[in-house]
Amino acid sequence: EMQLLESGGGLVQPGGSLRLSCTASGFIFSNSVMNWVRQAPGKGLEWVSFVTSGGGTTYYTDSVKGRFTISRDNSKNTLYLQMNGLRAEDTALYYCAKGGSFEIWGQGTMVTVSS
Amino acid sequence: DVVMTQSPLSLPVTLGQPASISCRSSQSLAHSDGNTYLNWFQQRPGQSPRRLIYKVSNRDSGVPDRFSGSGSGTDFTLKISRVEAEDVGVYYCLQGTYWPRTFGQGTKVEIK
């Protein structure tokens, strides 16, 4: 069974940093493009970032460019999102999703940015 | 950015009756490779999103056949032929043709 498991969320002060992880199982991770998507409390879905299977190409939504970095370690079947300069508006449940059409989603990890 | 506009935003339905959700894009989602990258997702209360439909009309494995997707260009529809209690939740469309990827606002389906 294909699964994704996010971790690394928590409470952080404005301006702080966090690194999220997404561990994959049940499929060949190194063959899959991957995404991060977030959902603020009570709000809709917002695409955040994308990375190709080899990690060589990345895309970001404008609001996180220059602050967030997506990366992956195919030897560990793990996707990352390094988040720096966090703001209150980054507070959300962060999901990783497999594939260009988002066919598999994890359960999410909550990030709260507050003083 | 491509704006995805869903309607209605709230959809009360009677069990066993049909339901229809519209999703319109601000630009044609037809890709130069011949595909149209429009997907539909269901998010039940307290759960992660689940893909139902990809490339306009392709139903995912395990998705009941009462769900169907249609459309082209800028105008797309998700239909539920007979709503069941387990269909309660929020439905989102997503375009995968352009960067950045963009979701619709979501349509909340509830039982009358």
Short mmCIF file of C-alpha atoms in Angstrom, two decimals:
data_model
loop_
_atom_site.label_atom_id
_atom_site.label_comp_id
_atom_site.label_asym_id
_atom_site.label_seq_id
_atom_site.Cartn_x
_atom_site.Cartn_y
_atom_site.Cartn_z
CA GLU A 1 0.00 0.00 0.00
CA MET A 2 1.33 3.42 -0.95
CA GLN A 3 1.74 5.65 2.10
CA LEU A 4 3.13 9.05 3.00
CA LEU A 5 3.90 10.09 6.56
CA GLU A 6 4.65 13.71 7.41
CA SER A 7 6.48 14.87 10.53
CA GLY A 8 8.34 17.86 11.92
CA GLY A 9 5.50 20.28 12.56
CA GLY A 10 5.12 22.27 15.74
CA LEU A 11 4.86 25.69 17.35
CA VAL A 12 7.43 28.25 16.25
CA GLN A 13 7.83 31.98 16.78
CA PRO A 14 7.55 34.43 13.89
CA GLY A 15 10.86 34.55 12.04
CA GLY A 16 11.75 31.04 13.14
CA SER A 17 12.50 27.90 11.14
CA LEU A 18 11.19 24.36 10.83
CA ARG A 19 12.01 21.40 8.61
CA LEU A 20 9.18 19.13 7.61
CA SER A 21 9.75 15.56 6.46
CA CYS A 22 7.59 13.20 4.44
CA THR A 23 8.55 9.53 4.44
CA ALA A 24 7.24 7.38 1.61
CA SER A 25 6.54 3.66 1.43
CA GLY A 26 4.84 1.21 -0.89
CA PHE A 27 6.07 2.74 -4.15
CA ILE A 28 9.31 3.66 -5.91
CA PHE A 29 9.89 7.08 -4.38
CA SER A 30 12.81 7.93 -6.64
CA ASN A 31 10.52 7.71 -9.69
CA SER A 32 7.89 10.08 -8.32
CA VAL A 33 7.57 13.84 -8.48
CA MET A 34 6.33 15.25 -5.18
CA ASN A 35 4.41 18.23 -3.83
CA TRP A 36 3.71 20.09 -0.62
CA VAL A 37 0.20 21.46 -0.08
CA ARG A 38 -1.06 23.38 2.94
CA GLN A 39 -4.41 24.10 4.51
CA ALA A 40 -4.87 26.95 6.98
CA PRO A 41 -7.36 26.24 9.77
CA GLY A 42 -10.88 26.22 8.35
CA LYS A 43 -9.65 27.20 4.89
CA GLY A 44 -9.11 25.58 1.51
CA LEU A 45 -6.13 23.87 -0.06
CA GLU A 46 -3.09 25.82 -1.27
CA TRP A 47 -0.30 24.30 -3.35
CA VAL A 48 3.11 25.24 -1.90
CA SER A 49 5.92 23.53 -3.77
CA PHE A 50 6.96 20.82 -6.26
CA VAL A 51 10.10 18.83 -6.94
CA THR A 52 11.00 16.50 -9.78
CA SER A 53 11.96 12.89 -9.16
CA GLY A 54 15.68 13.61 -9.16
CA GLY A 55 15.38 16.86 -7.27
CA GLY A 56 16.82 18.98 -10.04
CA THR A 57 13.77 21.15 -10.71
CA THR A 58 11.62 22.90 -8.14
CA TYR A 59 8.67 25.28 -8.14
CA TYR A 60 7.12 27.42 -5.40
CA THR A 61 4.09 29.52 -4.81
CA ASP A 62 5.05 33.21 -4.73
CA SER A 63 4.32 33.72 -1.03
CA VAL A 64 7.05 31.25 0.03
CA LYS A 65 9.73 31.94 -2.58
CA GLY A 66 13.04 32.77 -0.95
CA ARG A 67 11.87 31.43 2.43
CA PHE A 68 11.01 27.76 1.80
CA THR A 69 13.17 25.11 0.14
CA ILE A 70 11.93 21.75 -1.08
CA SER A 71 14.37 18.87 -1.35
CA ARG A 72 14.48 15.10 -1.27
CA ASP A 73 16.76 12.22 -0.32
CA ASN A 74 15.85 9.29 -2.55
CA SER A 75 18.15 6.97 -0.59
CA LYS A 76 15.94 7.59 2.45
CA ASN A 77 12.60 7.76 0.58
CA THR A 78 12.09 11.15 2.18
CA LEU A 79 10.85 14.54 1.01
CA TYR A 80 11.67 17.72 2.93
CA LEU A 81 10.43 21.27 3.26
CA GLN A 82 12.83 23.67 4.94
CA MET A 83 10.84 26.66 6.14
CA ASN A 84 12.68 29.84 7.21
CA GLY A 85 11.41 33.28 8.09
CA LEU A 86 8.08 31.86 9.18
CA ARG A 87 5.09 34.19 9.40
CA ALA A 88 1.71 33.92 11.09
CA GLU A 89 0.10 33.36 7.68
CA ASP A 90 2.17 30.17 7.25
CA THR A 91 0.14 28.55 10.04
CA ALA A 92 -1.45 25.50 8.42
CA LEU A 93 -1.65 21.75 8.14
CA TYR A 94 1.05 20.75 5.67
CA TYR A 95 0.49 17.74 3.42
CA CYS A 96 2.87 16.01 1.08
CA ALA A 97 1.33 14.55 -2.06
CA LYS A 98 2.69 12.09 -4.61
CA GLY A 99 2.75 12.67 -8.31
CA GLY A 100 1.93 15.36 -10.78
CA SER A 101 -1.77 14.74 -10.22
CA PHE A 102 -1.59 14.42 -6.44
CA GLU A 103 -2.76 10.82 -6.38
CA ILE A 104 -1.67 10.00 -2.82
CA TRP A 105 -1.69 12.30 0.24
CA GLY A 106 -0.27 11.98 3.71
CA GLN A 107 -2.15 12.76 6.91
CA GLY A 108 -0.48 16.13 7.36
CA THR A 109 1.68 17.83 9.99
CA MET A 110 0.54 21.01 11.75
CA VAL A 111 2.69 24.14 11.75
CA THR A 112 1.70 26.97 14.08
CA VAL A 113 3.54 30.29 13.88
CA SER A 114 2.80 32.41 16.94
CA SER A 115 4.55 34.34 19.68
CA ASP B 1 -1.96 32.80 -11.98
CA VAL B 2 -4.87 30.69 -13.23
CA VAL B 3 -7.92 31.33 -11.09
CA MET B 4 -10.19 28.35 -10.42
CA THR B 5 -13.77 29.31 -9.55
CA GLN B 6 -16.11 26.71 -8.11
CA SER B 7 -19.87 26.97 -7.74
CA PRO B 8 -21.82 26.59 -5.67
CA LEU B 9 -19.68 26.95 -2.54
CA SER B 10 -22.34 25.18 -0.48
CA LEU B 11 -24.51 22.35 -1.77
CA PRO B 12 -27.26 20.85 0.42
CA VAL B 13 -28.53 17.67 -1.20
CA THR B 14 -31.12 15.02 -0.45
CA LEU B 15 -29.91 11.45 -0.09
CA GLY B 16 -30.33 9.58 -3.35
CA GLN B 17 -30.59 12.74 -5.42
CA PRO B 18 -27.98 13.95 -7.93
CA ALA B 19 -25.47 16.73 -7.28
CA SER B 20 -23.33 18.80 -9.60
CA ILE B 21 -20.32 21.05 -8.94
CA SER B 22 -18.94 23.48 -11.48
CA CYS B 23 -15.30 24.51 -11.80
CA ARG B 24 -14.26 27.26 -14.20
CA SER B 25 -10.69 28.28 -14.99
CA SER B 26 -9.50 31.74 -16.05
CA GLN B 27 -7.53 30.17 -18.93
CA SER B 28 -7.97 27.05 -21.03
CA LEU B 29 -6.45 24.03 -19.26
CA ALA B 30 -5.64 22.26 -22.52
CA HIS B 31 -1.92 21.48 -22.46
CA SER B 32 0.30 21.46 -25.51
CA ASP B 33 0.84 17.72 -24.94
CA GLY B 34 -2.82 17.10 -25.73
CA ASN B 35 -3.95 16.49 -22.16
CA THR B 36 -6.15 18.63 -19.94
CA TYR B 37 -4.91 18.55 -16.36
CA LEU B 38 -8.00 19.07 -14.25
CA ASN B 39 -8.41 16.94 -11.13
CA TRP B 40 -11.10 16.60 -8.48
CA PHE B 41 -10.54 15.83 -4.79
CA GLN B 42 -12.82 14.92 -1.92
CA GLN B 43 -12.00 15.90 1.65
CA ARG B 44 -14.25 14.25 4.21
CA PRO B 45 -14.49 15.88 7.66
CA GLY B 46 -11.27 15.38 9.60
CA GLN B 47 -9.54 13.54 6.76
CA SER B 48 -6.84 14.23 4.20
CA PRO B 49 -7.88 15.00 0.63
CA ARG B 50 -8.43 12.06 -1.69
CA ARG B 51 -8.21 12.23 -5.47
CA LEU B 52 -11.41 11.17 -7.22
CA ILE B 53 -10.88 12.19 -10.84
CA TYR B 54 -7.80 13.02 -12.90
CA LYS B 55 -7.45 14.53 -16.36
CA VAL B 56 -11.06 15.69 -16.40
CA SER B 57 -12.88 12.37 -16.48
CA ASN B 58 -10.68 9.47 -15.30
CA ARG B 59 -12.00 7.96 -12.10
CA ASP B 60 -9.45 6.70 -9.56
CA SER B 61 -9.42 3.07 -8.47
CA GLY B 62 -11.92 2.45 -5.70
CA VAL B 63 -13.98 5.55 -6.46
CA PRO B 64 -17.67 4.66 -6.84
CA ASP B 65 -19.03 4.97 -10.34
CA ARG B 66 -21.66 7.43 -9.14
CA PHE B 67 -18.87 10.03 -9.42
CA SER B 68 -18.12 11.36 -12.89
CA GLY B 69 -16.14 14.24 -14.33
CA SER B 70 -16.60 16.08 -17.60
CA GLY B 71 -15.70 19.26 -19.39
CA SER B 72 -13.09 20.89 -21.56
CA GLY B 73 -11.24 24.15 -22.03
CA THR B 74 -12.29 26.34 -19.11
CA ASP B 75 -15.50 24.67 -17.97
CA PHE B 76 -15.60 21.48 -15.89
CA THR B 77 -18.16 19.58 -13.84
CA LEU B 78 -18.13 16.92 -11.13
CA LYS B 79 -21.39 14.98 -10.87
CA ILE B 80 -22.62 12.61 -8.21
CA SER B 81 -25.48 10.58 -9.67
CA ARG B 82 -27.06 9.62 -6.34
CA VAL B 83 -25.66 11.20 -3.19
CA GLU B 84 -24.92 8.91 -0.26
CA ALA B 85 -24.19 9.85 3.34
CA GLU B 86 -20.47 9.07 2.91
CA ASP B 87 -20.22 11.76 0.20
CA VAL B 88 -20.46 14.57 2.77
CA GLY B 89 -17.36 16.76 2.68
CA VAL B 90 -15.62 19.44 0.68
CA TYR B 91 -14.79 18.98 -2.99
CA TYR B 92 -11.93 20.79 -4.72
CA CYS B 93 -10.85 21.11 -8.33
CA LEU B 94 -7.15 21.58 -9.15
CA GLN B 95 -5.47 22.63 -12.36
CA GLY B 96 -2.17 20.95 -13.21
CA THR B 97 -1.47 22.63 -16.54
CA TYR B 98 0.21 25.83 -15.35
CA TRP B 99 2.58 26.95 -12.61
CA PRO B 100 1.66 27.70 -9.92
CA ARG B 101 -0.84 24.90 -9.43
CA THR B 102 -4.14 26.33 -8.21
CA PHE B 103 -7.15 24.90 -6.40
CA GLY B 104 -10.74 26.01 -6.46
CA GLN B 105 -12.18 27.44 -3.24
CA GLY B 106 -13.96 24.21 -2.40
CA THR B 107 -17.63 23.18 -2.42
CA LYS B 108 -19.14 21.91 0.80
CA VAL B 109 -21.61 19.07 0.22
CA GLU B 110 -24.03 18.38 3.05
CA ILE B 111 -27.18 16.35 3.49
CA LYS B 112 -30.47 18.26 3.75
#
